[in-house]
Amino acid sequence: MSITVDKPCICGKQHRTLIFRAGMPIEVVDRVYCPTCIEQGLKNGEAFPVRGGWYLHFNLDVARMFAMAKLGIDPALVNPGFIIDGGYVD
Ligand SMILES: [Zn+2]
């Protein structure tokens, strides 16, 4: 099961198609940054690279709630690597 969402970059000029898998709530991604914004240093706070040169900023509280409630995983183990490497968001 997956959900596909087009989310605009903070600049509003480009959209990234995000795929959410295994029931991960779409609210887990709160900001996306296009390659142009990254190049121009417009990234604000911690964001993590995904394919295509885009970066994502996560709401880790959402991810922790999901991991605890749906997967029975200790929320302390949830970080951006868990989300990206686990394929929950691409
Ligand atoms: Zn942008």
XYZ file of N, CA, C and O and ligand atoms in Angstrom:
361
model
N 0.845 -1.192 0.000
C 0.000 0.000 0.000
C 0.881 1.244 0.000
O 1.787 1.359 0.809
N 0.602 2.134 -0.914
C 1.372 3.374 -0.917
C 0.472 4.539 -1.315
O -0.564 4.361 -1.950
N 0.891 5.710 -0.896
C 0.168 6.939 -1.228
C 1.161 7.862 -1.925
O 2.292 8.026 -1.469
N 0.727 8.450 -3.029
C 1.585 9.364 -3.772
C 1.041 10.786 -3.633
O -0.147 11.014 -3.818
N 1.925 11.689 -3.267
C 1.528 13.081 -3.047
C 2.523 13.996 -3.749
O 3.731 13.801 -3.640
N 1.987 14.992 -4.449
C 2.852 16.026 -5.024
C 2.973 17.151 -4.011
O 1.984 17.757 -3.644
N 4.200 17.410 -3.587
C 4.377 18.456 -2.584
C 5.265 19.551 -3.141
O 6.330 19.272 -3.681
N 4.827 20.819 -3.013
C 5.639 21.911 -3.544
C 6.849 22.200 -2.659
O 6.781 22.095 -1.431
N 7.921 22.607 -3.302
C 9.086 23.116 -2.577
C 8.687 24.407 -1.868
O 7.691 25.044 -2.229
N 9.487 24.816 -0.892
C 9.222 26.079 -0.203
C 9.191 27.258 -1.180
O 8.540 28.253 -0.922
N 9.898 27.148 -2.316
C 9.927 28.233 -3.301
C 8.653 28.259 -4.146
O 8.367 29.262 -4.808
N 7.912 27.155 -4.130
C 6.663 27.086 -4.886
C 6.850 26.897 -6.379
O 5.878 26.831 -7.117
N 8.082 26.796 -6.835
C 8.329 26.710 -8.277
C 8.379 25.277 -8.783
O 8.156 25.020 -9.960
N 8.732 24.360 -7.903
C 8.841 22.970 -8.310
C 8.105 22.084 -7.325
O 7.970 22.424 -6.147
N 7.644 20.935 -7.836
C 6.971 19.951 -6.994
C 7.766 18.658 -7.001
O 8.355 18.297 -8.004
N 7.737 17.966 -5.899
C 8.356 16.649 -5.813
C 7.248 15.644 -5.554
O 6.395 15.865 -4.692
N 7.253 14.560 -6.320
C 6.307 13.483 -6.057
C 6.876 12.610 -4.949
O 7.965 12.054 -5.095
N 6.155 12.542 -3.863
C 6.585 11.743 -2.717
C 5.729 10.493 -2.635
O 4.519 10.545 -2.860
N 6.374 9.382 -2.309
C 5.655 8.124 -2.139
C 5.758 7.719 -0.667
O 6.866 7.618 -0.127
N 4.607 7.527 -0.054
C 4.544 7.098 1.346
C 4.091 5.650 1.374
O 3.081 5.305 0.775
N 4.853 4.827 2.082
C 4.544 3.395 2.097
C 4.216 2.894 3.500
O 4.604 3.506 4.494
N 3.530 1.758 3.505
C 3.253 1.008 4.745
C 2.453 1.813 5.756
O 2.536 1.565 6.957
N 1.690 2.774 5.261
C 0.818 3.524 6.156
C 1.462 4.712 6.840
O 0.854 5.332 7.709
N 2.688 5.031 6.465
C 3.335 6.220 7.052
C 2.498 7.457 6.705
O 2.188 7.701 5.547
N 2.106 8.242 7.728
C 1.272 9.424 7.450
C 2.028 10.452 6.603
O 3.222 10.679 6.811
N 1.300 11.082 5.688
C 1.961 12.046 4.796
C 2.460 13.266 5.570
O 3.364 13.957 5.115
N 1.910 13.481 6.758
C 2.341 14.626 7.578
C 3.776 14.469 8.075
O 4.347 15.409 8.641
N 4.357 13.288 7.862
C 5.738 13.083 8.325
C 6.723 13.982 7.571
O 7.781 14.319 8.101
N 6.356 14.379 6.353
C 7.213 15.317 5.612
C 6.601 16.704 5.756
O 5.501 16.954 5.272
N 7.282 17.595 6.439
C 6.679 18.917 6.589
C 7.268 19.968 5.650
O 6.607 20.971 5.394
N 8.467 19.739 5.129
C 8.985 20.671 4.117
C 9.801 19.892 3.088
O 10.473 18.924 3.439
N 9.734 20.349 1.838
C 10.611 19.779 0.815
C 11.404 20.906 0.180
O 10.927 22.035 0.075
N 12.621 20.577 -0.222
C 13.521 21.555 -0.837
C 13.984 21.025 -2.184
O 14.522 19.914 -2.265
N 13.783 21.821 -3.210
C 14.216 21.421 -4.551
C 15.734 21.603 -4.680
O 16.356 22.311 -3.881
N 16.342 20.979 -5.703
C 17.793 21.096 -5.873
C 18.255 22.549 -6.007
O 19.332 22.905 -5.529
N 17.436 23.407 -6.635
C 17.813 24.815 -6.798
C 17.887 25.524 -5.449
O 18.830 26.274 -5.169
N 16.903 25.276 -4.600
C 16.912 25.898 -3.268
C 18.090 25.390 -2.433
O 18.705 26.148 -1.687
N 18.392 24.110 -2.557
C 19.537 23.551 -1.834
C 20.816 24.241 -2.293
O 21.648 24.667 -1.477
N 20.946 24.407 -3.620
C 22.118 25.058 -4.195
C 22.259 26.489 -3.672
O 23.351 26.984 -3.439
N 21.123 27.143 -3.495
C 21.139 28.541 -3.048
C 21.163 28.679 -1.524
O 21.058 29.795 -1.004
N 21.277 27.555 -0.845
C 21.405 27.594 0.610
C 20.145 28.003 1.344
O 20.220 28.562 2.438
N 18.992 27.740 0.756
C 17.727 28.161 1.373
C 17.188 27.151 2.381
O 16.141 27.366 2.974
N 17.925 26.066 2.567
C 17.492 25.040 3.517
C 17.514 25.620 4.932
O 18.454 26.291 5.332
N 16.446 25.349 5.651
C 16.292 25.880 6.992
C 16.102 24.705 7.947
O 15.116 23.990 7.857
N 17.052 24.491 8.835
C 16.967 23.345 9.735
C 17.504 22.095 9.065
O 18.022 22.148 7.953
N 17.382 20.997 9.761
C 17.919 19.738 9.269
C 17.030 19.160 8.182
O 15.825 19.022 8.373
N 17.629 18.819 7.064
C 16.890 18.145 6.004
C 17.794 17.071 5.421
O 19.019 17.161 5.521
N 17.163 16.082 4.814
C 17.910 14.896 4.418
C 17.697 14.579 2.946
O 16.592 14.730 2.429
N 18.772 14.159 2.265
C 18.705 13.967 0.818
C 17.913 12.737 0.415
O 18.001 11.690 1.054
N 17.140 12.898 -0.652
C 16.459 11.778 -1.291
C 16.814 11.830 -2.773
O 17.509 12.754 -3.221
N 16.307 10.880 -3.554
C 16.727 10.799 -4.952
C 16.345 12.071 -5.718
O 15.376 12.739 -5.392
N 17.145 12.379 -6.705
C 16.880 13.531 -7.553
C 17.440 14.842 -7.018
O 17.180 15.898 -7.581
N 18.205 14.759 -5.923
C 18.801 15.982 -5.392
C 17.877 16.801 -4.506
O 18.214 17.903 -4.109
N 16.720 16.261 -4.214
C 15.795 16.937 -3.303
C 16.138 16.602 -1.861
O 16.788 15.585 -1.580
N 15.684 17.484 -0.945
C 15.875 17.243 0.482
C 14.519 17.320 1.183
O 13.657 18.103 0.780
N 14.386 16.520 2.227
C 13.141 16.506 2.992
C 13.413 16.876 4.443
O 14.421 16.470 5.019
N 12.497 17.645 4.987
C 12.508 17.912 6.430
C 11.345 17.148 7.033
O 10.215 17.252 6.558
N 11.636 16.367 8.074
C 10.618 15.486 8.649
C 10.044 16.038 9.943
O 10.741 16.711 10.714
N 8.789 15.682 10.182
C 8.200 15.850 11.495
C 8.397 14.510 12.212
O 7.632 13.563 12.008
N 9.429 14.451 13.027
C 9.784 13.163 13.645
C 8.761 12.717 14.677
O 8.655 11.518 14.960
N 7.999 13.637 15.228
C 6.946 13.233 16.169
C 5.919 12.345 15.474
O 5.443 11.368 16.050
N 5.588 12.714 14.232
C 4.644 11.902 13.458
C 5.229 10.516 13.220
O 4.554 9.494 13.391
N 6.499 10.463 12.836
C 7.152 9.180 12.567
C 7.221 8.321 13.835
O 7.034 7.104 13.783
N 7.491 8.966 14.953
C 7.595 8.202 16.219
C 6.252 7.622 16.631
O 6.168 6.481 17.075
N 5.194 8.426 16.472
C 3.849 7.942 16.782
C 3.499 6.735 15.911
O 2.950 5.739 16.381
N 3.819 6.864 14.618
C 3.539 5.786 13.665
C 4.302 4.524 14.063
O 3.738 3.419 14.108
N 5.586 4.660 14.352
C 6.422 3.502 14.675
C 5.923 2.798 15.927
O 5.861 1.562 15.979
N 5.543 3.591 16.901
C 5.099 3.032 18.169
C 3.738 2.356 17.993
O 3.553 1.206 18.398
N 2.795 3.066 17.378
C 1.412 2.578 17.294
C 1.245 1.456 16.273
O 0.529 0.499 16.514
N 1.885 1.575 15.122
C 1.629 0.631 14.029
C 2.669 -0.470 13.916
O 2.391 -1.546 13.409
N 3.895 -0.182 14.336
C 4.964 -1.166 14.150
C 5.460 -1.753 15.467
O 6.224 -2.713 15.469
N 5.057 -1.131 16.576
C 5.538 -1.594 17.864
C 7.033 -1.385 18.047
O 7.697 -2.136 18.748
N 7.558 -0.349 17.401
C 8.991 -0.062 17.477
C 9.228 1.048 18.499
O 8.455 2.003 18.590
N 10.289 0.905 19.260
C 10.668 1.916 20.237
C 10.872 3.261 19.520
O 11.720 3.364 18.630
N 10.110 4.291 19.889
C 10.232 5.586 19.202
C 11.633 6.191 19.295
O 12.017 6.999 18.448
N 12.397 5.773 20.313
C 13.761 6.295 20.437
C 14.638 5.870 19.267
O 15.679 6.471 19.009
N 14.220 4.821 18.560
C 15.015 4.321 17.426
C 14.666 5.029 16.112
O 15.280 4.766 15.082
N 13.669 5.901 16.164
C 13.184 6.532 14.939
C 13.940 7.825 14.658
O 14.007 8.721 15.499
N 14.547 7.855 13.491
C 15.263 9.048 13.037
C 15.087 9.117 11.516
O 14.453 8.241 10.928
N 15.628 10.154 10.872
C 15.438 10.246 9.412
C 15.960 9.032 8.649
O 15.366 8.629 7.646
N 17.026 8.411 9.134
C 17.548 7.209 8.485
C 16.542 6.070 8.515
O 16.396 5.331 7.541
N 15.843 5.955 9.630
C 14.796 4.932 9.752
C 13.729 5.140 8.682
O 13.271 4.192 8.039
N 13.347 6.390 8.475
C 12.278 6.714 7.520
C 12.755 6.468 6.082
O 12.063 5.825 5.289
N 13.941 6.959 5.765
C 14.434 6.867 4.381
C 14.894 5.449 4.068
O 14.472 4.859 3.057
N 15.741 4.886 4.924
C 16.272 3.542 4.654
C 15.189 2.480 4.720
O 15.269 1.459 4.045
N 14.163 2.729 5.527
C 13.066 1.786 5.632
C 12.109 1.865 4.461
O 11.184 1.066 4.360
N 12.325 2.842 3.585
C 11.487 2.971 2.406
C 10.094 3.522 2.698
O 9.198 3.415 1.874
N 9.923 4.122 3.870
C 8.600 4.649 4.227
C 8.263 5.903 3.415
O 7.099 6.193 3.176
N 9.307 6.626 3.054
C 9.120 7.816 2.212
C 10.192 7.808 1.134
O 11.359 7.587 1.430
N 9.760 8.045 -0.096
C 10.733 8.067 -1.204
C 10.353 9.217 -2.132
O 9.190 9.495 -2.353
Zn 12.766 25.308 -4.341
